Tab-separated table of N, CA and C in Angstrom:
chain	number	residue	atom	x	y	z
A	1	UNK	N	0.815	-1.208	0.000
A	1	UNK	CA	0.000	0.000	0.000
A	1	UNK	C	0.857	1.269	0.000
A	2	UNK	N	2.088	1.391	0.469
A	2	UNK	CA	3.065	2.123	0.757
A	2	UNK	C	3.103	2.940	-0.823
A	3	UNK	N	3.403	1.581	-1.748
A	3	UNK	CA	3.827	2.166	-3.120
A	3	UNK	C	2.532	2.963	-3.975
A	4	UNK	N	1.131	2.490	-3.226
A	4	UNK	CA	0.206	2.660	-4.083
A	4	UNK	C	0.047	4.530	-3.619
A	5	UNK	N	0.282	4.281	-2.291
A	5	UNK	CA	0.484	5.725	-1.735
A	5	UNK	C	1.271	6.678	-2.517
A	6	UNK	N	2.505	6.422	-2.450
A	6	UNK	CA	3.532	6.991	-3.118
A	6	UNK	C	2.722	7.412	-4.487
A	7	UNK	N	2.632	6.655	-5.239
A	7	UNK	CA	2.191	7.217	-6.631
A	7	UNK	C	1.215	7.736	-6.952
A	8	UNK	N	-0.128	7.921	-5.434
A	8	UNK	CA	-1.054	8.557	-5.921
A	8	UNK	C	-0.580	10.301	-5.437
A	9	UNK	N	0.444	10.582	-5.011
A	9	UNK	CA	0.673	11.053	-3.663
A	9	UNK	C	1.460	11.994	-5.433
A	10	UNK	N	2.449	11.290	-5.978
A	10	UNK	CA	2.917	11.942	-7.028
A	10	UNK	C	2.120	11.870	-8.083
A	11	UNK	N	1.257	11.557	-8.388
A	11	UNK	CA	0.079	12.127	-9.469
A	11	UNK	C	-1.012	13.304	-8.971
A	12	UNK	N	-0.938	13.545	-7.638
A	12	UNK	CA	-1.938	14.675	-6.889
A	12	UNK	C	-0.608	15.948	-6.853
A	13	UNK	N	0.481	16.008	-6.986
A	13	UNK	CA	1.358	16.257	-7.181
A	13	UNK	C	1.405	17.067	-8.207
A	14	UNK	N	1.297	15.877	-9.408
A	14	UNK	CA	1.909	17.109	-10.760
A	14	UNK	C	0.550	17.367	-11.088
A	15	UNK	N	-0.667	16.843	-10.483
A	15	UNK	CA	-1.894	18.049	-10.928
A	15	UNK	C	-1.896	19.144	-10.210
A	16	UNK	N	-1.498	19.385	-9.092
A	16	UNK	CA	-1.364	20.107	-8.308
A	16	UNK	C	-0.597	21.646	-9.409
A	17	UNK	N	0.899	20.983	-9.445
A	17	UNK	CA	1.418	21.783	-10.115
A	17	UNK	C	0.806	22.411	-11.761
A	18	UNK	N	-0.048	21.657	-12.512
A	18	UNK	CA	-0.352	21.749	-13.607
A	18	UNK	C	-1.545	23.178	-13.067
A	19	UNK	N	-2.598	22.772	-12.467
A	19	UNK	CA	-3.256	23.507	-11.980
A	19	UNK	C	-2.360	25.076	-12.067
A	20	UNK	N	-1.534	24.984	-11.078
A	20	UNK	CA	-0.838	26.179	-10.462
A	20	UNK	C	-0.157	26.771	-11.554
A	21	UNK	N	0.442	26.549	-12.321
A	21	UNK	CA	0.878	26.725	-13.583
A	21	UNK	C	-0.027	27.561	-14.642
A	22	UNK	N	-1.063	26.804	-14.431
A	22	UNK	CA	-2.193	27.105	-15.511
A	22	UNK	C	-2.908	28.593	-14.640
A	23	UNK	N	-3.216	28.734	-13.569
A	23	UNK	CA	-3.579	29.625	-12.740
A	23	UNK	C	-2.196	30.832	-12.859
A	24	UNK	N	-1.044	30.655	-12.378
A	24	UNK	CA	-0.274	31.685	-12.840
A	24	UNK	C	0.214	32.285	-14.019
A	25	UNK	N	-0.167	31.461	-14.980
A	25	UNK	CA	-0.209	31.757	-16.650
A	25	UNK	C	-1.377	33.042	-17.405
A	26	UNK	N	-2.302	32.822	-16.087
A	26	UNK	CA	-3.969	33.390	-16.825
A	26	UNK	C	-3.438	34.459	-16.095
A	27	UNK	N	-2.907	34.699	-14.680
A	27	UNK	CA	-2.583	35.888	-14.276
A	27	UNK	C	-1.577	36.858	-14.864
A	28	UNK	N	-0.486	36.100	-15.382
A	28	UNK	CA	0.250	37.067	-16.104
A	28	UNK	C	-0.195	37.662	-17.505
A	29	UNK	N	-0.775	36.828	-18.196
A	29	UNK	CA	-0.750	37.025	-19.472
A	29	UNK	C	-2.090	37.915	-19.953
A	30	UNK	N	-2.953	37.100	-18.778
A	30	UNK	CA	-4.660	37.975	-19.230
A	30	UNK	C	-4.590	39.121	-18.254
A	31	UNK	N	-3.803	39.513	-17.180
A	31	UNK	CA	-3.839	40.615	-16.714
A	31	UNK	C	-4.669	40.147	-15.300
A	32	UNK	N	-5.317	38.960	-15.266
A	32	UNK	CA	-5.667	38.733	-13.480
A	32	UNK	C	-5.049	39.172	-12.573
A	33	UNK	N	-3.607	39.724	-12.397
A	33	UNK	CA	-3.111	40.383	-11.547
A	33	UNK	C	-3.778	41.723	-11.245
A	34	UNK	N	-4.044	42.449	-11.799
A	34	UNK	CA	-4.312	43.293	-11.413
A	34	UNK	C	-5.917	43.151	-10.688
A	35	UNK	N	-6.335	42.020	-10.637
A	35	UNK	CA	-7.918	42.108	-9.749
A	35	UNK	C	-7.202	41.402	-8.399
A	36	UNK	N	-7.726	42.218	-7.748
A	36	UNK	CA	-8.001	41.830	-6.175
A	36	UNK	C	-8.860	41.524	-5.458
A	37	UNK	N	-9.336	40.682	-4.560
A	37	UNK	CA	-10.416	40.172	-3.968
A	37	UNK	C	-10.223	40.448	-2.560
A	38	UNK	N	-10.976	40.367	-1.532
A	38	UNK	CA	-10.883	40.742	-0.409
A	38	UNK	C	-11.363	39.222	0.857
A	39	UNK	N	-13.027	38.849	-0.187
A	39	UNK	CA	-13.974	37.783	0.436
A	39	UNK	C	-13.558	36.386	-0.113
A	40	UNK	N	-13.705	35.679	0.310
A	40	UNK	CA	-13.190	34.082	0.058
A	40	UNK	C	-14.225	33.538	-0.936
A	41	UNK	N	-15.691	34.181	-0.836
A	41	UNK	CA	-16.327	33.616	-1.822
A	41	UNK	C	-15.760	34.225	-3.256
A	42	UNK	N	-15.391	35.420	-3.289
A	42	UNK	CA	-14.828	36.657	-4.171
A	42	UNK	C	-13.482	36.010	-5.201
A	43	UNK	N	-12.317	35.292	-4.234
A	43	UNK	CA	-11.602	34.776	-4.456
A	43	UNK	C	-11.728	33.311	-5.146
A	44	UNK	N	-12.734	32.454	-4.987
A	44	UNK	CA	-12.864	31.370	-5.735
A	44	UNK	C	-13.200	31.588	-6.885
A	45	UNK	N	-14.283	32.666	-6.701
A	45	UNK	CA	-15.349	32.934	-7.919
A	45	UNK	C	-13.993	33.452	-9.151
A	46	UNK	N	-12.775	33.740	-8.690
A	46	UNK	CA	-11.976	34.760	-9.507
A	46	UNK	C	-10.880	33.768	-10.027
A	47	UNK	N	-10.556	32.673	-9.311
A	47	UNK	CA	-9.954	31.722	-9.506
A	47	UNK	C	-10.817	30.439	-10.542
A	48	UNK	N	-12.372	30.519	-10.525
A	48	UNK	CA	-12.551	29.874	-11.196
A	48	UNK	C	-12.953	30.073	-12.818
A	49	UNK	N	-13.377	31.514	-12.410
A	49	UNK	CA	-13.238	31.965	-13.780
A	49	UNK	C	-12.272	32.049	-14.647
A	50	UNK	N	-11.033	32.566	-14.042
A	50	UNK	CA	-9.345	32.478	-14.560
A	50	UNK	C	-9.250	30.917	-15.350
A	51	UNK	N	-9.726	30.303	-14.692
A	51	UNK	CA	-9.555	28.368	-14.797
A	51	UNK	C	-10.654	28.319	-16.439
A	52	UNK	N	-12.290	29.155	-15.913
A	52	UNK	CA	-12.915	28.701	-17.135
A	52	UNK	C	-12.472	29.822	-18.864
A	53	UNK	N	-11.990	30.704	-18.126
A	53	UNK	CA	-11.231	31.319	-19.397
A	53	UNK	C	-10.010	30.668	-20.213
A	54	UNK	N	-9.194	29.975	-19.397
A	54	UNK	CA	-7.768	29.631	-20.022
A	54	UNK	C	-8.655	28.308	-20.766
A	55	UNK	N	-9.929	28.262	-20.226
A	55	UNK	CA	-10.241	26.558	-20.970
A	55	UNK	C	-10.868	26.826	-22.018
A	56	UNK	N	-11.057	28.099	-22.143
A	56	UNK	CA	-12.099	28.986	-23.199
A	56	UNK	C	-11.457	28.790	-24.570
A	57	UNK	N	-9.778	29.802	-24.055
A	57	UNK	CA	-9.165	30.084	-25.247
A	57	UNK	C	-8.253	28.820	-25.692
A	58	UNK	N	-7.845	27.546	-24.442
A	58	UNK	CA	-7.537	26.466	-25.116
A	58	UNK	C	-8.665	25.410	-26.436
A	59	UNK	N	-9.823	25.904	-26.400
A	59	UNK	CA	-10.878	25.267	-27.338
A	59	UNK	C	-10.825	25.995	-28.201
A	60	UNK	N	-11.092	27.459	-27.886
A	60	UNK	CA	-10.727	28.506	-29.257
A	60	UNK	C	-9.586	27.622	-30.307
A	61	UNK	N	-8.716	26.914	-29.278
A	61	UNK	CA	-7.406	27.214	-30.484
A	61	UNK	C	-7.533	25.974	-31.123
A	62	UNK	N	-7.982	25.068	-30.851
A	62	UNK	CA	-8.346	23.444	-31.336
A	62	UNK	C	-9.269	23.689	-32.219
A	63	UNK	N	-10.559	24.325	-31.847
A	63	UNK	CA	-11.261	24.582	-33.446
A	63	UNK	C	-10.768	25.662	-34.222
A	64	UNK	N	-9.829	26.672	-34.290
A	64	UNK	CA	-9.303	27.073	-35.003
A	64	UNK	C	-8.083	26.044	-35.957
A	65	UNK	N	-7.616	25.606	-34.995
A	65	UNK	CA	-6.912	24.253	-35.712
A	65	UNK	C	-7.694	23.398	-36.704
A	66	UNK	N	-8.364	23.083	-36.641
A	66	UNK	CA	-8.951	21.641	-37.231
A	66	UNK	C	-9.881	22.721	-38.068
A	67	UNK	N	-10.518	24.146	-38.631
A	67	UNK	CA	-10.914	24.574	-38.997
A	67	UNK	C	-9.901	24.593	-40.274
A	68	UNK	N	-8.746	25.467	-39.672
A	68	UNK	CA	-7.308	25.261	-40.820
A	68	UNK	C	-6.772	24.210	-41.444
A	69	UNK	N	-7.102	22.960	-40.626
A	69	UNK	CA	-6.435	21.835	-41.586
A	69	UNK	C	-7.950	21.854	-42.267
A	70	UNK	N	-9.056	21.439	-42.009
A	70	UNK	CA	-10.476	21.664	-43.232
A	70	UNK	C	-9.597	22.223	-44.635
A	71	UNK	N	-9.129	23.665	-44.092
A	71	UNK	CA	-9.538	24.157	-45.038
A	71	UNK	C	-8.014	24.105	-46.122
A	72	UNK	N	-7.451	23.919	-45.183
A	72	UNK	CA	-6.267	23.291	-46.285
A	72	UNK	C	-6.334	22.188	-47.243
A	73	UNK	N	-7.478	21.156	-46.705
A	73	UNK	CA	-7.858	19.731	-47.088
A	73	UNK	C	-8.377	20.340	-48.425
A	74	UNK	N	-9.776	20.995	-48.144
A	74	UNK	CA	-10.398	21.292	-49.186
A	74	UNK	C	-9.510	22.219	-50.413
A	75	UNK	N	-8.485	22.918	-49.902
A	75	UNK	CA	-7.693	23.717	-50.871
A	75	UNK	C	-6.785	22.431	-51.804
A	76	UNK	N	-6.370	21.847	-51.390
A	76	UNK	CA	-5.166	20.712	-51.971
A	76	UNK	C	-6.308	20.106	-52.623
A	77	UNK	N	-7.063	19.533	-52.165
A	77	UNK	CA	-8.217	19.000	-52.856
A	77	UNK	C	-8.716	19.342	-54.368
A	78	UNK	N	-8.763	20.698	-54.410
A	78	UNK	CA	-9.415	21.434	-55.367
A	78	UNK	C	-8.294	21.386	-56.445
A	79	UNK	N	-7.362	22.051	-56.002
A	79	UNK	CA	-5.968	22.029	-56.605
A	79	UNK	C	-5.306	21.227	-57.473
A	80	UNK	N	-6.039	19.992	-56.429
A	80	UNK	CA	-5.759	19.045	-57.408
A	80	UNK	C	-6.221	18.703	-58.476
A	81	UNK	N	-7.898	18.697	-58.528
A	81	UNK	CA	-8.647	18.568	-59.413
A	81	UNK	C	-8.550	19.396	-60.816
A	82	UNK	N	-8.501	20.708	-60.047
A	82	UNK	CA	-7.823	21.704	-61.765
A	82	UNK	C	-6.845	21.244	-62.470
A	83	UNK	N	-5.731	20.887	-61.894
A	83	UNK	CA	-4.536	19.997	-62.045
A	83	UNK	C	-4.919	18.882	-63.233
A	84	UNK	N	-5.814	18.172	-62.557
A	84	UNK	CA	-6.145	16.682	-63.078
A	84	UNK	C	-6.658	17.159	-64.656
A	85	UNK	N	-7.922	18.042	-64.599
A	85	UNK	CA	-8.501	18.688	-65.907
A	85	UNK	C	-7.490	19.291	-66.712
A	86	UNK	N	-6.709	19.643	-66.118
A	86	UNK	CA	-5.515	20.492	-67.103
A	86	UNK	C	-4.792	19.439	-67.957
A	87	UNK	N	-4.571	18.029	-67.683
A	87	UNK	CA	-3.774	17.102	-68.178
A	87	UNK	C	-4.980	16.585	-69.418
A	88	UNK	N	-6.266	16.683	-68.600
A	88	UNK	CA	-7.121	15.396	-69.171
A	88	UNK	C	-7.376	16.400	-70.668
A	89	UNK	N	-7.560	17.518	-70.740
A	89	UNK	CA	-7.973	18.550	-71.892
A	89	UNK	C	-6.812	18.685	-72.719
């Protein structure tokens, strides 16, 4: 049980850190530093929003991704086809 400890002990660990990471990232970059809270309910509410924003603009960037390969697909695609007619004529 010792070991099972150990490794849950280092997986609560690097979420821990991932978390914290991800929380000091939204503060520097989106400017959360500069809000201050005073009330503990104030402070979660500010911490969790920070959390649902960084998850905002990580989806932003995945369907912007897969929007760009689309549309690259469909470009090579096409490309090709003019291509193909150009030989066949």
């Amino acid at each position: 049980t010792a070991k099972v400890d150990k490794k849950q002990e280092y997986q609560d660990n690097t979420d821990r850190i991932e978390v914290e990471r991800t929380f000091s990232l939204s503060k520097r970059c989106y400017g959360m530093s500069c809000i201050t809270t005073k009330l503990e309910e104030t402070q979660l509410t500010s911490i969790a929003l920070s959390v649902f924003v960084t998850n905002l603009f990580r989806i932003q960037r995945r369907i912007l991704c897969a929007l760009l390969h689309l549309f690259r697909f469909w470009y090579d695609r096409n490309r090709y086809k003019s291509w193909k007619l150009q030989i066949a004529a």
